[in-house]
PDB file of C-alpha atoms in Angstrom:
ATOM      1  CA  MET A1073     123.064  57.128  56.554  1.00 64.00           C
ATOM      2  CA  SER A1074     125.426  54.532  55.108  1.00 81.00           C
ATOM      3  CA  LEU A1075     129.159  55.152  54.935  1.00 86.00           C
ATOM      4  CA  LEU A1076     129.534  52.547  52.196  1.00 92.00           C
ATOM      5  CA  PRO A1077     129.723  55.058  49.278  1.00 94.00           C
ATOM      6  CA  PHE A1078     132.486  56.956  51.108  1.00 95.00           C
ATOM      7  CA  SER A1079     134.382  53.707  51.796  1.00 96.00           C
ATOM      8  CA  GLU A1080     134.019  52.699  48.125  1.00 96.00           C
ATOM      9  CA  TRP A1081     135.328  56.090  47.019  1.00 97.00           C
ATOM     10  CA  CYS A1082     138.346  55.756  49.385  1.00 97.00           C
ATOM     11  CA  TYR A1083     139.009  52.226  48.145  1.00 97.00           C
ATOM     12  CA  GLY A1084     138.934  53.370  44.525  1.00 97.00           C
ATOM     13  CA  LEU A1085     141.486  56.179  44.945  1.00 97.00           C
ATOM     14  CA  ALA A1086     144.684  55.874  42.895  1.00 97.00           C
ATOM     15  CA  MET A1087     146.710  56.095  46.124  1.00 96.00           C
ATOM     16  CA  SER A1088     144.818  53.108  47.556  1.00 97.00           C
ATOM     17  CA  GLN A1089     145.554  51.131  44.412  1.00 96.00           C
ATOM     18  CA  VAL A1090     149.297  51.925  44.695  1.00 97.00           C
ATOM     19  CA  TYR A1091     149.306  50.842  48.347  1.00 96.00           C
ATOM     20  CA  ARG A1092     147.453  47.604  47.571  1.00 95.00           C
ATOM     21  CA  GLU A1093     149.986  46.706  44.902  1.00 95.00           C
ATOM     22  CA  SER A1094     153.064  47.376  47.081  1.00 94.00           C
ATOM     23  CA  LEU A1095     153.346  45.235  50.186  1.00 87.00           C
ATOM     24  CA  TRP A1096     156.437  47.081  51.398  1.00 93.00           C
ATOM     25  CA  LEU A1097     154.938  50.548  51.016  1.00 96.00           C
ATOM     26  CA  PHE A1098     151.982  49.448  53.144  1.00 96.00           C
ATOM     27  CA  ALA A1099     154.217  47.680  55.699  1.00 96.00           C
ATOM     28  CA  LEU A1100     156.523  50.698  56.014  1.00 96.00           C
ATOM     29  CA  THR A1101     153.583  53.088  56.397  1.00 97.00           C
ATOM     30  CA  GLN A1102     152.145  50.818  59.105  1.00 95.00           C
ATOM     31  CA  ALA A1103     155.527  50.773  60.901  1.00 97.00           C
ATOM     32  CA  LEU A1104     155.911  54.575  60.698  1.00 98.00           C
ATOM     33  CA  HIS A1105     152.326  54.898  61.970  1.00 97.00           C
ATOM     34  CA  LEU A1106     153.383  52.961  65.074  1.00 97.00           C
ATOM     35  CA  VAL A1107     156.404  55.281  65.591  1.00 98.00           C
ATOM     36  CA  ALA A1108     154.085  58.303  65.354  1.00 98.00           C
ATOM     37  CA  VAL A1109     151.553  56.676  67.714  1.00 98.00           C
ATOM     38  CA  THR A1110     154.346  55.913  70.225  1.00 98.00           C
ATOM     39  CA  THR A1111     155.509  59.548  70.183  1.00 98.00           C
ATOM     40  CA  PHE A1112     151.926  60.795  70.497  1.00 98.00           C
ATOM     41  CA  VAL A1113     151.149  58.449  73.409  1.00 98.00           C
ATOM     42  CA  GLY A1114     154.459  59.412  75.068  1.00 98.00           C
ATOM     43  CA  ALA A1115     153.413  63.091  75.016  1.00 98.00           C
ATOM     44  CA  ILE A1116     149.982  62.145  76.401  1.00 98.00           C
ATOM     45  CA  LEU A1117     151.531  59.912  79.062  1.00 98.00           C
ATOM     46  CA  ILE A1118     153.940  62.541  80.425  1.00 97.00           C
ATOM     47  CA  GLY A1119     151.013  64.982  80.773  1.00 97.00           C
ATOM     48  CA  ASP A1120     148.759  62.361  82.345  1.00 98.00           C
ATOM     49  CA  LEU A1121     151.427  61.304  84.835  1.00 97.00           C
ATOM     50  CA  ARG A1122     151.803  64.941  85.858  1.00 97.00           C
ATOM     51  CA  LEU A1123     148.009  65.309  86.195  1.00 97.00           C
ATOM     52  CA  LEU A1124     147.972  62.214  88.391  1.00 97.00           C
ATOM     53  CA  GLY A1125     150.602  63.817  90.638  1.00 95.00           C
ATOM     54  CA  TRP A1126     153.410  61.544  89.441  1.00 95.00           C
ATOM     55  CA  GLY A1127     156.181  61.915  86.856  1.00 93.00           C
ATOM     56  CA  PRO A1128     157.798  65.370  86.505  1.00 91.00           C
ATOM     57  CA  VAL A1129     156.173  66.960  89.593  1.00 91.00           C
ATOM     58  CA  GLY A1130     158.963  69.558  89.821  1.00 91.00           C
ATOM     59  CA  GLN A1131     157.321  71.284  86.843  1.00 93.00           C
ATOM     60  CA  SER A1132     153.871  72.838  86.804  1.00 94.00           C
ATOM     61  CA  ARG A1133     151.046  70.961  85.057  1.00 96.00           C
ATOM     62  CA  ALA A1134     150.675  73.906  82.662  1.00 96.00           C
ATOM     63  CA  ALA A1135     154.379  73.942  81.694  1.00 96.00           C
ATOM     64  CA  ILE A1136     154.377  70.212  80.933  1.00 96.00           C
ATOM     65  CA  ALA A1137     151.088  70.498  79.014  1.00 96.00           C
ATOM     66  CA  ARG A1138     152.299  73.443  76.919  1.00 96.00           C
ATOM     67  CA  SER A1139     155.522  71.710  75.934  1.00 95.00           C
ATOM     68  CA  ALA A1140     153.767  68.394  75.267  1.00 97.00           C
ATOM     69  CA  GLN A1141     151.242  70.190  73.056  1.00 96.00           C
ATOM     70  CA  ARG A1142     153.833  70.865  70.344  1.00 95.00           C
ATOM     71  CA  VAL A1143     154.844  67.200  70.332  1.00 98.00           C
ATOM     72  CA  LEU A1144     151.175  66.173  70.224  1.00 98.00           C
ATOM     73  CA  LEU A1145     150.579  68.405  67.226  1.00 97.00           C
ATOM     74  CA  TRP A1146     153.506  67.112  65.154  1.00 98.00           C
ATOM     75  CA  ALA A1147     153.055  63.482  66.156  1.00 98.00           C
ATOM     76  CA  GLY A1148     149.292  63.798  65.573  1.00 98.00           C
ATOM     77  CA  LEU A1149     149.913  65.029  62.021  1.00 98.00           C
ATOM     78  CA  ALA A1150     152.254  62.071  61.421  1.00 98.00           C
ATOM     79  CA  VAL A1151     149.643  59.654  62.831  1.00 98.00           C
ATOM     80  CA  LEU A1152     147.081  61.127  60.449  1.00 97.00           C
ATOM     81  CA  ALA A1153     149.401  61.116  57.406  1.00 98.00           C
ATOM     82  CA  THR A1154     150.291  57.447  57.950  1.00 98.00           C
ATOM     83  CA  GLY A1155     146.832  56.365  59.115  1.00 97.00           C
ATOM     84  CA  ILE A1156     144.820  57.724  56.163  1.00 97.00           C
ATOM     85  CA  PRO A1157     146.466  55.577  53.447  1.00 97.00           C
ATOM     86  CA  GLN A1158     146.069  52.507  55.682  1.00 95.00           C
ATOM     87  CA  PHE A1159     142.357  53.221  55.934  1.00 95.00           C
ATOM     88  CA  THR A1160     141.743  53.999  52.275  1.00 97.00           C
ATOM     89  CA  THR A1161     143.695  50.919  51.122  1.00 96.00           C
ATOM     90  CA  ASN A1162     141.415  48.604  53.122  1.00 94.00           C
ATOM     91  CA  ALA A1163     138.362  50.854  53.380  1.00 96.00           C
ATOM     92  CA  LEU A1164     135.891  48.123  52.417  1.00 95.00           C
ATOM     93  CA  THR A1165     137.257  45.740  55.071  1.00 93.00           C
ATOM     94  CA  TYR A1166     137.362  48.411  57.772  1.00 93.00           C
ATOM     95  CA  HIS A1167     133.837  49.450  56.842  1.00 89.00           C
ATOM     96  CA  ARG A1168     132.598  46.057  58.074  1.00 91.00           C
ATOM     97  CA  SER A1169     134.880  45.873  61.133  1.00 94.00           C
ATOM     98  CA  PRO A1170     133.114  46.516  64.464  1.00 94.00           C
ATOM     99  CA  LEU A1171     136.519  46.839  66.154  1.00 95.00           C
ATOM    100  CA  PHE A1172     137.600  49.561  63.715  1.00 95.00           C
ATOM    101  CA  VAL A1173     134.339  51.459  64.325  1.00 95.00           C
ATOM    102  CA  PHE A1174     134.912  51.061  68.084  1.00 96.00           C
ATOM    103  CA  LYS A1175     138.478  52.399  67.758  1.00 96.00           C
ATOM    104  CA  MET A1176     137.289  55.408  65.765  1.00 96.00           C
ATOM    105  CA  CYS A1177     134.565  56.214  68.330  1.00 97.00           C
ATOM    106  CA  LEU A1178     137.087  55.897  71.157  1.00 98.00           C
ATOM    107  CA  LEU A1179     139.549  58.067  69.185  1.00 98.00           C
ATOM    108  CA  ALA A1180     136.897  60.757  68.692  1.00 98.00           C
ATOM    109  CA  ALA A1181     136.068  60.683  72.419  1.00 98.00           C
ATOM    110  CA  ALA A1182     139.776  60.843  73.351  1.00 98.00           C
ATOM    111  CA  LEU A1183     140.413  63.776  70.973  1.00 98.00           C
ATOM    112  CA  VAL A1184     137.436  65.772  72.251  1.00 98.00           C
ATOM    113  CA  PHE A1185     138.368  65.035  75.879  1.00 98.00           C
ATOM    114  CA  THR A1186     142.018  66.045  75.291  1.00 98.00           C
ATOM    115  CA  ALA A1187     141.174  69.266  73.443  1.00 97.00           C
ATOM    116  CA  THR A1188     138.574  70.385  75.972  1.00 98.00           C
ATOM    117  CA  LEU A1189     138.459  69.191  79.596  1.00 98.00           C
ATOM    118  CA  ARG A1190     142.026  67.811  79.811  1.00 98.00           C
ATOM    119  CA  ARG A1191     143.499  70.978  78.285  1.00 97.00           C
ATOM    120  CA  ARG A1192     141.515  73.284  80.598  1.00 97.00           C
ATOM    121  CA  VAL A1193     142.461  71.332  83.699  1.00 97.00           C
ATOM    122  CA  ALA A1194     146.132  71.105  82.676  1.00 97.00           C
ATOM    123  CA  ILE A1195     146.531  74.862  82.199  1.00 95.00           C
ATOM    124  CA  ALA A1196     144.355  75.911  85.167  1.00 95.00           C
ATOM    125  CA  ASP A1197     146.005  77.477  88.254  1.00 91.00           C
ATOM    126  CA  GLU A1198     147.263  74.637  90.427  1.00 88.00           C
ATOM    127  CA  GLY A1199     145.542  75.911  93.592  1.00 87.00           C
ATOM    128  CA  ARG A1200     142.179  76.547  91.919  1.00 90.00           C
ATOM    129  CA  LEU A1201     141.073  72.948  91.523  1.00 92.00           C
ATOM    130  CA  PRO A1202     140.532  70.260  94.137  1.00 95.00           C
ATOM    131  CA  LEU A1203     143.269  67.604  93.945  1.00 93.00           C
ATOM    132  CA  TRP A1204     140.919  64.903  92.696  1.00 96.00           C
ATOM    133  CA  VAL A1205     140.008  66.806  89.509  1.00 97.00           C
ATOM    134  CA  PRO A1206     143.402  66.647  87.708  1.00 97.00           C
ATOM    135  CA  ARG A1207     143.847  63.102  88.969  1.00 97.00           C
ATOM    136  CA  ALA A1208     140.487  61.973  87.589  1.00 98.00           C
ATOM    137  CA  VAL A1209     141.170  63.754  84.272  1.00 98.00           C
ATOM    138  CA  GLY A1210     144.609  62.123  84.028  1.00 98.00           C
ATOM    139  CA  ALA A1211     143.149  58.673  84.740  1.00 98.00           C
ATOM    140  CA  VAL A1212     140.360  59.064  82.150  1.00 98.00           C
ATOM    141  CA  SER A1213     142.810  60.359  79.541  1.00 98.00           C
ATOM    142  CA  LEU A1214     145.183  57.459  80.170  1.00 97.00           C
ATOM    143  CA  ALA A1215     142.349  54.944  79.871  1.00 98.00           C
ATOM    144  CA  LEU A1216     141.026  56.531  76.655  1.00 98.00           C
ATOM    145  CA  TRP A1217     144.393  56.687  74.860  1.00 98.00           C
ATOM    146  CA  MET A1218     145.529  53.240  75.940  1.00 97.00           C
ATOM    147  CA  GLY A1219     142.113  51.999  74.811  1.00 97.00           C
ATOM    148  CA  VAL A1220     142.684  53.539  71.374  1.00 97.00           C
ATOM    149  CA  THR A1221     146.159  51.949  71.137  1.00 96.00           C
ATOM    150  CA  ILE A1222     144.970  48.497  72.256  1.00 96.00           C
ATOM    151  CA  SER A1223     141.857  48.423  70.074  1.00 96.00           C
ATOM    152  CA  GLY A1224     143.961  49.564  67.097  1.00 93.00           C
ATOM    153  CA  ARG A1225     146.295  46.616  67.574  1.00 93.00           C
ATOM    154  CA  LEU A1226     143.433  44.146  68.039  1.00 94.00           C
ATOM    155  CA  ILE A1227     142.005  45.034  64.597  1.00 92.00           C
ATOM    156  CA  THR A1228     144.824  42.915  63.103  1.00 88.00           C
ATOM    157  CA  PHE A1229     143.569  39.833  64.934  1.00 90.00           C
ATOM    158  CA  TYR A1230     139.824  40.247  65.137  1.00 87.00           C
ATOM    159  CA  GLY A1231     139.180  42.604  62.195  1.00 77.00           C
TER     160      GLY A1231
ATOM    161  CA  MET B1237     179.383  25.590  65.758  1.00 63.00           C
ATOM    162  CA  PRO B1238     176.339  23.722  67.159  1.00 75.00           C
ATOM    163  CA  SER B1239     173.008  24.877  65.805  1.00 89.00           C
ATOM    164  CA  ILE B1240     170.481  26.518  68.097  1.00 94.00           C
ATOM    165  CA  VAL B1241     167.568  25.177  66.019  1.00 95.00           C
ATOM    166  CA  PRO B1242     167.092  21.858  67.952  1.00 96.00           C
ATOM    167  CA  THR B1243     166.770  23.842  71.216  1.00 97.00           C
ATOM    168  CA  LEU B1244     164.236  26.173  69.599  1.00 97.00           C
ATOM    169  CA  GLU B1245     162.279  23.193  68.266  1.00 97.00           C
ATOM    170  CA  TRP B1246     162.272  21.663  71.764  1.00 97.00           C
ATOM    171  CA  LEU B1247     160.982  24.970  73.170  1.00 97.00           C
ATOM    172  CA  GLU B1248     158.318  25.153  70.478  1.00 97.00           C
ATOM    173  CA  GLY B1249     157.203  21.599  71.249  1.00 97.00           C
ATOM    174  CA  LEU B1250     156.638  22.141  74.977  1.00 97.00           C
ATOM    175  CA  ALA B1251     153.065  21.641  76.163  1.00 97.00           C
ATOM    176  CA  TRP B1252     152.570  25.205  77.418  1.00 97.00           C
ATOM    177  CA  THR B1253     154.061  26.947  74.361  1.00 97.00           C
ATOM    178  CA  THR B1254     151.962  24.711  72.087  1.00 97.00           C
ATOM    179  CA  ALA B1255     148.838  25.437  74.153  1.00 97.00           C
ATOM    180  CA  ILE B1256     149.334  29.217  73.878  1.00 96.00           C
ATOM    181  CA  ARG B1257     150.195  29.032  70.171  1.00 94.00           C
ATOM    182  CA  GLU B1258     147.152  26.952  69.341  1.00 94.00           C
ATOM    183  CA  SER B1259     144.692  28.892  71.504  1.00 93.00           C
ATOM    184  CA  GLY B1260     142.711  31.565  69.702  1.00 88.00           C
ATOM    185  CA  TRP B1261     143.349  34.229  72.341  1.00 92.00           C
ATOM    186  CA  GLY B1262     146.919  33.580  73.587  1.00 94.00           C
ATOM    187  CA  TYR B1263     148.969  35.150  70.816  1.00 94.00           C
ATOM    188  CA  PRO B1264     146.695  38.215  70.294  1.00 95.00           C
ATOM    189  CA  LEU B1265     146.602  38.879  74.057  1.00 96.00           C
ATOM    190  CA  ILE B1266     150.373  38.649  74.546  1.00 97.00           C
ATOM    191  CA  GLU B1267     151.185  40.523  71.333  1.00 96.00           C
ATOM    192  CA  THR B1268     148.753  43.348  72.135  1.00 97.00           C
ATOM    193  CA  SER B1269     150.149  43.622  75.697  1.00 97.00           C
ATOM    194  CA  HIS B1270     153.645  43.742  74.188  1.00 98.00           C
ATOM    195  CA  VAL B1271     152.710  46.568  71.823  1.00 97.00           C
ATOM    196  CA  ALA B1272     150.837  48.546  74.526  1.00 97.00           C
ATOM    197  CA  SER B1273     153.719  48.306  77.014  1.00 98.00           C
ATOM    198  CA  ILE B1274     156.370  49.093  74.397  1.00 97.00           C
ATOM    199  CA  VAL B1275     154.367  52.137  73.259  1.00 97.00           C
ATOM    200  CA  ALA B1276     154.249  53.367  76.893  1.00 97.00           C
ATOM    201  CA  PHE B1277     157.940  52.632  77.510  1.00 98.00           C
ATOM    202  CA  ALA B1278     159.327  53.918  74.208  1.00 98.00           C
ATOM    203  CA  GLY B1279     156.941  56.891  74.321  1.00 98.00           C
ATOM    204  CA  LEU B1280     158.477  58.076  77.600  1.00 98.00           C
ATOM    205  CA  VAL B1281     161.999  57.329  76.327  1.00 97.00           C
ATOM    206  CA  ILE B1282     161.257  59.504  73.283  1.00 98.00           C
ATOM    207  CA  MET B1283     160.017  62.326  75.578  1.00 97.00           C
ATOM    208  CA  MET B1284     163.340  62.191  77.462  1.00 96.00           C
ATOM    209  CA  ASP B1285     165.217  62.119  74.135  1.00 97.00           C
ATOM    210  CA  LEU B1286     163.308  65.181  72.895  1.00 97.00           C
ATOM    211  CA  ARG B1287     164.342  66.969  76.104  1.00 95.00           C
ATOM    212  CA  LEU B1288     167.958  65.934  75.546  1.00 93.00           C
ATOM    213  CA  VAL B1289     168.079  67.223  71.984  1.00 94.00           C
ATOM    214  CA  GLY B1290     166.315  70.411  73.085  1.00 93.00           C
ATOM    215  CA  LEU B1291     163.055  69.960  71.151  1.00 95.00           C
ATOM    216  CA  ALA B1292     160.637  69.729  74.102  1.00 95.00           C
ATOM    217  CA  PHE B1293     160.340  70.261  77.877  1.00 94.00           C
ATOM    218  CA  THR B1294     163.343  72.615  77.755  1.00 92.00           C
ATOM    219  CA  HIS B1295     162.096  74.472  80.856  1.00 90.00           C
ATOM    220  CA  ALA B1296     162.634  71.330  82.962  1.00 91.00           C
ATOM    221  CA  PRO B1297     166.120  70.601  84.382  1.00 90.00           C
ATOM    222  CA  LEU B1298     167.554  67.533  82.653  1.00 88.00           C
ATOM    223  CA  ALA B1299     168.531  65.552  85.740  1.00 86.00           C
ATOM    224  CA  GLN B1300     165.161  66.207  87.356  1.00 88.00           C
ATOM    225  CA  ILE B1301     163.096  65.066  84.381  1.00 91.00           C
ATOM    226  CA  GLN B1302     165.347  62.026  83.919  1.00 89.00           C
ATOM    227  CA  ARG B1303     164.946  61.064  87.591  1.00 91.00           C
ATOM    228  CA  ARG B1304     161.178  61.490  87.531  1.00 94.00           C
ATOM    229  CA  LEU B1305     160.581  59.608  84.279  1.00 96.00           C
ATOM    230  CA  PHE B1306     162.968  56.723  84.927  1.00 94.00           C
ATOM    231  CA  PRO B1307     160.672  54.640  87.238  1.00 96.00           C
ATOM    232  CA  TRP B1308     157.810  54.961  84.731  1.00 97.00           C
ATOM    233  CA  GLN B1309     160.037  53.960  81.854  1.00 96.00           C
ATOM    234  CA  MET B1310     161.001  50.876  83.867  1.00 96.00           C
ATOM    235  CA  ALA B1311     157.303  50.205  84.564  1.00 97.00           C
ATOM    236  CA  GLY B1312     156.864  49.939  80.792  1.00 97.00           C
ATOM    237  CA  LEU B1313     160.109  48.074  80.133  1.00 97.00           C
ATOM    238  CA  VAL B1314     159.384  45.158  82.504  1.00 98.00           C
ATOM    239  CA  PRO B1315     156.067  44.042  80.916  1.00 98.00           C
ATOM    240  CA  SER B1316     157.325  44.710  77.376  1.00 98.00           C
ATOM    241  CA  THR B1317     160.383  42.514  78.018  1.00 98.00           C
ATOM    242  CA  ALA B1318     158.302  39.784  79.683  1.00 98.00           C
ATOM    243  CA  THR B1319     155.740  39.679  76.863  1.00 98.00           C
ATOM    244  CA  GLY B1320     158.506  39.884  74.250  1.00 97.00           C
ATOM    245  CA  LEU B1321     160.264  36.860  75.744  1.00 97.00           C
ATOM    246  CA  LEU B1322     156.951  35.011  75.910  1.00 97.00           C
ATOM    247  CA  LEU B1323     156.330  35.732  72.218  1.00 97.00           C
ATOM    248  CA  CYS B1324     159.791  34.354  71.394  1.00 97.00           C
ATOM    249  CA  CYS B1325     159.033  31.202  73.427  1.00 97.00           C
ATOM    250  CA  ILE B1326     155.749  30.395  71.706  1.00 96.00           C
ATOM    251  CA  ASP B1327     157.042  30.733  68.139  1.00 95.00           C
ATOM    252  CA  PRO B1328     160.873  30.517  68.355  1.00 97.00           C
ATOM    253  CA  VAL B1329     161.670  28.836  65.035  1.00 96.00           C
ATOM    254  CA  ARG B1330     159.727  31.410  63.022  1.00 95.00           C
ATOM    255  CA  TYR B1331     161.350  34.322  64.879  1.00 97.00           C
ATOM    256  CA  TYR B1332     164.830  32.826  64.539  1.00 96.00           C
ATOM    257  CA  GLY B1333     164.567  32.852  60.764  1.00 95.00           C
ATOM    258  CA  ASN B1334     163.003  36.300  60.583  1.00 97.00           C
ATOM    259  CA  VAL B1335     165.346  39.056  59.315  1.00 97.00           C
ATOM    260  CA  SER B1336     163.365  41.914  60.885  1.00 97.00           C
ATOM    261  CA  PHE B1337     163.472  40.112  64.247  1.00 98.00           C
ATOM    262  CA  ARG B1338     167.256  39.787  64.041  1.00 97.00           C
ATOM    263  CA  VAL B1339     167.586  43.460  63.108  1.00 98.00           C
ATOM    264  CA  LYS B1340     165.354  44.353  66.063  1.00 98.00           C
ATOM    265  CA  LEU B1341     167.563  42.370  68.477  1.00 98.00           C
ATOM    266  CA  VAL B1342     170.734  44.108  67.240  1.00 98.00           C
ATOM    267  CA  LEU B1343     169.051  47.516  67.541  1.00 98.00           C
ATOM    268  CA  LEU B1344     167.826  46.660  71.061  1.00 98.00           C
ATOM    269  CA  ALA B1345     171.382  45.797  72.082  1.00 98.00           C
ATOM    270  CA  LEU B1346     172.648  49.105  70.634  1.00 98.00           C
ATOM    271  CA  ALA B1347     169.878  51.070  72.387  1.00 98.00           C
ATOM    272  CA  GLY B1348     170.730  49.292  75.661  1.00 96.00           C
ATOM    273  CA  LEU B1349     174.427  50.157  75.317  1.00 97.00           C
ATOM    274  CA  ASN B1350     173.571  53.766  74.457  1.00 96.00           C
ATOM    275  CA  ALA B1351     171.290  54.040  77.528  1.00 93.00           C
ATOM    276  CA  LEU B1352     173.893  52.397  79.786  1.00 92.00           C
ATOM    277  CA  ALA B1353     176.682  54.714  78.605  1.00 91.00           C
ATOM    278  CA  PHE B1354     174.375  57.694  79.059  1.00 87.00           C
ATOM    279  CA  HIS B1355     173.356  56.696  82.610  1.00 83.00           C
ATOM    280  CA  LEU B1356     176.953  56.051  83.677  1.00 85.00           C
ATOM    281  CA  LYS B1357     178.035  59.404  82.302  1.00 80.00           C
ATOM    282  CA  THR B1358     175.133  61.408  83.765  1.00 75.00           C
ATOM    283  CA  ARG B1359     175.388  59.744  87.187  1.00 70.00           C
ATOM    284  CA  ARG B1360     178.866  61.196  87.541  1.00 71.00           C
ATOM    285  CA  ARG B1361     177.677  64.654  86.534  1.00 69.00           C
ATOM    286  CA  ALA B1362     174.180  64.638  88.080  1.00 60.00           C
ATOM    287  CA  GLY B1363     174.896  67.566  90.417  1.00 61.00           C
ATOM    288  CA  GLN B1364     176.157  69.729  87.572  1.00 66.00           C
ATOM    289  CA  TRP B1365     173.111  68.831  85.430  1.00 64.00           C
ATOM    290  CA  ASP B1366     170.670  70.130  88.039  1.00 59.00           C
ATOM    291  CA  GLU B1367     172.168  73.595  87.618  1.00 56.00           C
ATOM    292  CA  ASP B1368     172.818  73.486  83.892  1.00 62.00           C
ATOM    293  CA  PRO B1369     169.604  73.494  81.825  1.00 61.00           C
ATOM    294  CA  GLN B1370     171.479  72.942  78.543  1.00 67.00           C
ATOM    295  CA  ALA B1371     172.449  69.397  77.578  1.00 73.00           C
ATOM    296  CA  THR B1372     176.090  68.810  76.736  1.00 82.00           C
ATOM    297  CA  ALA B1373     176.997  67.864  73.173  1.00 87.00           C
ATOM    298  CA  THR B1374     177.525  64.235  74.286  1.00 85.00           C
ATOM    299  CA  ALA B1375     174.112  64.110  75.926  1.00 86.00           C
ATOM    300  CA  ARG B1376     172.453  65.631  72.854  1.00 91.00           C
ATOM    301  CA  LEU B1377     174.181  63.030  70.714  1.00 93.00           C
ATOM    302  CA  ALA B1378     172.995  60.241  73.050  1.00 93.00           C
ATOM    303  CA  GLY B1379     169.443  61.648  72.823  1.00 95.00           C
ATOM    304  CA  ALA B1380     169.535  61.784  69.018  1.00 97.00           C
ATOM    305  CA  ALA B1381     170.967  58.242  68.841  1.00 97.00           C
ATOM    306  CA  SER B1382     168.259  56.969  71.192  1.00 97.00           C
ATOM    307  CA  LEU B1383     165.530  58.678  69.121  1.00 98.00           C
ATOM    308  CA  LEU B1384     166.803  57.029  65.943  1.00 98.00           C
ATOM    309  CA  LEU B1385     167.358  53.640  67.580  1.00 98.00           C
ATOM    310  CA  TRP B1386     163.924  53.429  69.222  1.00 98.00           C
ATOM    311  CA  SER B1387     162.188  54.539  66.032  1.00 98.00           C
ATOM    312  CA  ALA B1388     164.103  51.838  64.136  1.00 98.00           C
ATOM    313  CA  ILE B1389     163.252  49.243  66.839  1.00 98.00           C
ATOM    314  CA  ILE B1390     159.543  50.015  66.483  1.00 98.00           C
ATOM    315  CA  VAL B1391     159.777  49.866  62.675  1.00 98.00           C
ATOM    316  CA  SER B1392     161.681  46.561  62.654  1.00 98.00           C
ATOM    317  CA  GLY B1393     159.323  45.148  65.316  1.00 97.00           C
ATOM    318  CA  ARG B1394     156.301  45.954  63.161  1.00 96.00           C
ATOM    319  CA  LEU B1395     158.005  44.511  60.068  1.00 97.00           C
ATOM    320  CA  ILE B1396     158.444  41.111  61.791  1.00 96.00           C
ATOM    321  CA  ALA B1397     154.896  40.342  60.639  1.00 94.00           C
ATOM    322  CA  TYR B1398     156.083  40.709  57.028  1.00 92.00           C
ATOM    323  CA  GLY B1399     159.125  38.436  57.354  1.00 79.00           C
TER     324      GLY B1399
END
């Protein structure tokens, strides 16, 4: 199944046209996307540090995870709101970019991992799991989200 | 007043800065490392700021969360500063003339002063903070200022690419 028709439809949207014609609107959206990504990664990082047994160890893993979840939700919505116009504006370029496809696959894996295994481990009773489990989950989460951030930045250079 | 431009041109002409600038991988590698480390550093600063303004992690005592996050914030600050300086060295003339870059430097100085004032103030009252879960009005103000400043630093940093 080809995604080309979908990319063409995105590219042809009126919003995409407006973004293509205004350099500053695109630049500002890109900059705000980075602010949202930074906030999102910060909320992931504080949870991952706690899972790894570092960072705010005076608080339970569940308490940190619950509080970070609200930040993740709001920052995630901002990432989405600023990321969608960037995609649609250059949909035909991104369609051909192996790095963009890689980032999206990594993003999907990171989202699924965060919403399932990471969440379960973070809210589980502290004594119920062997010590290596939260640590391994924290390390995988950190690697996935930093991978998403790094591959996203590399798209600029290697398309 | 003597111009700084000749010094920047000398820096730009050095063999190692030229080699990095002209290599296909040097700039992308350093720039990507800069962004990744600044995202980690500023991300944790924003988490502390959200705690200060009372929007997240309110169950955690302020002094405790500040103490525990500080080393990790520094672990992000060191590589982001090193890669930032390296970026300035490999393309100094372009950065010098860039408005967004100048705005970013001013904002960085303001964020540094805000953080310094905050640390000096909280160090004196650290004992009291451990018992008091609510941030003082000054601390909330410092948190809000830091949130705004770091968001603006990220925005201006991204806009450097556009001049």
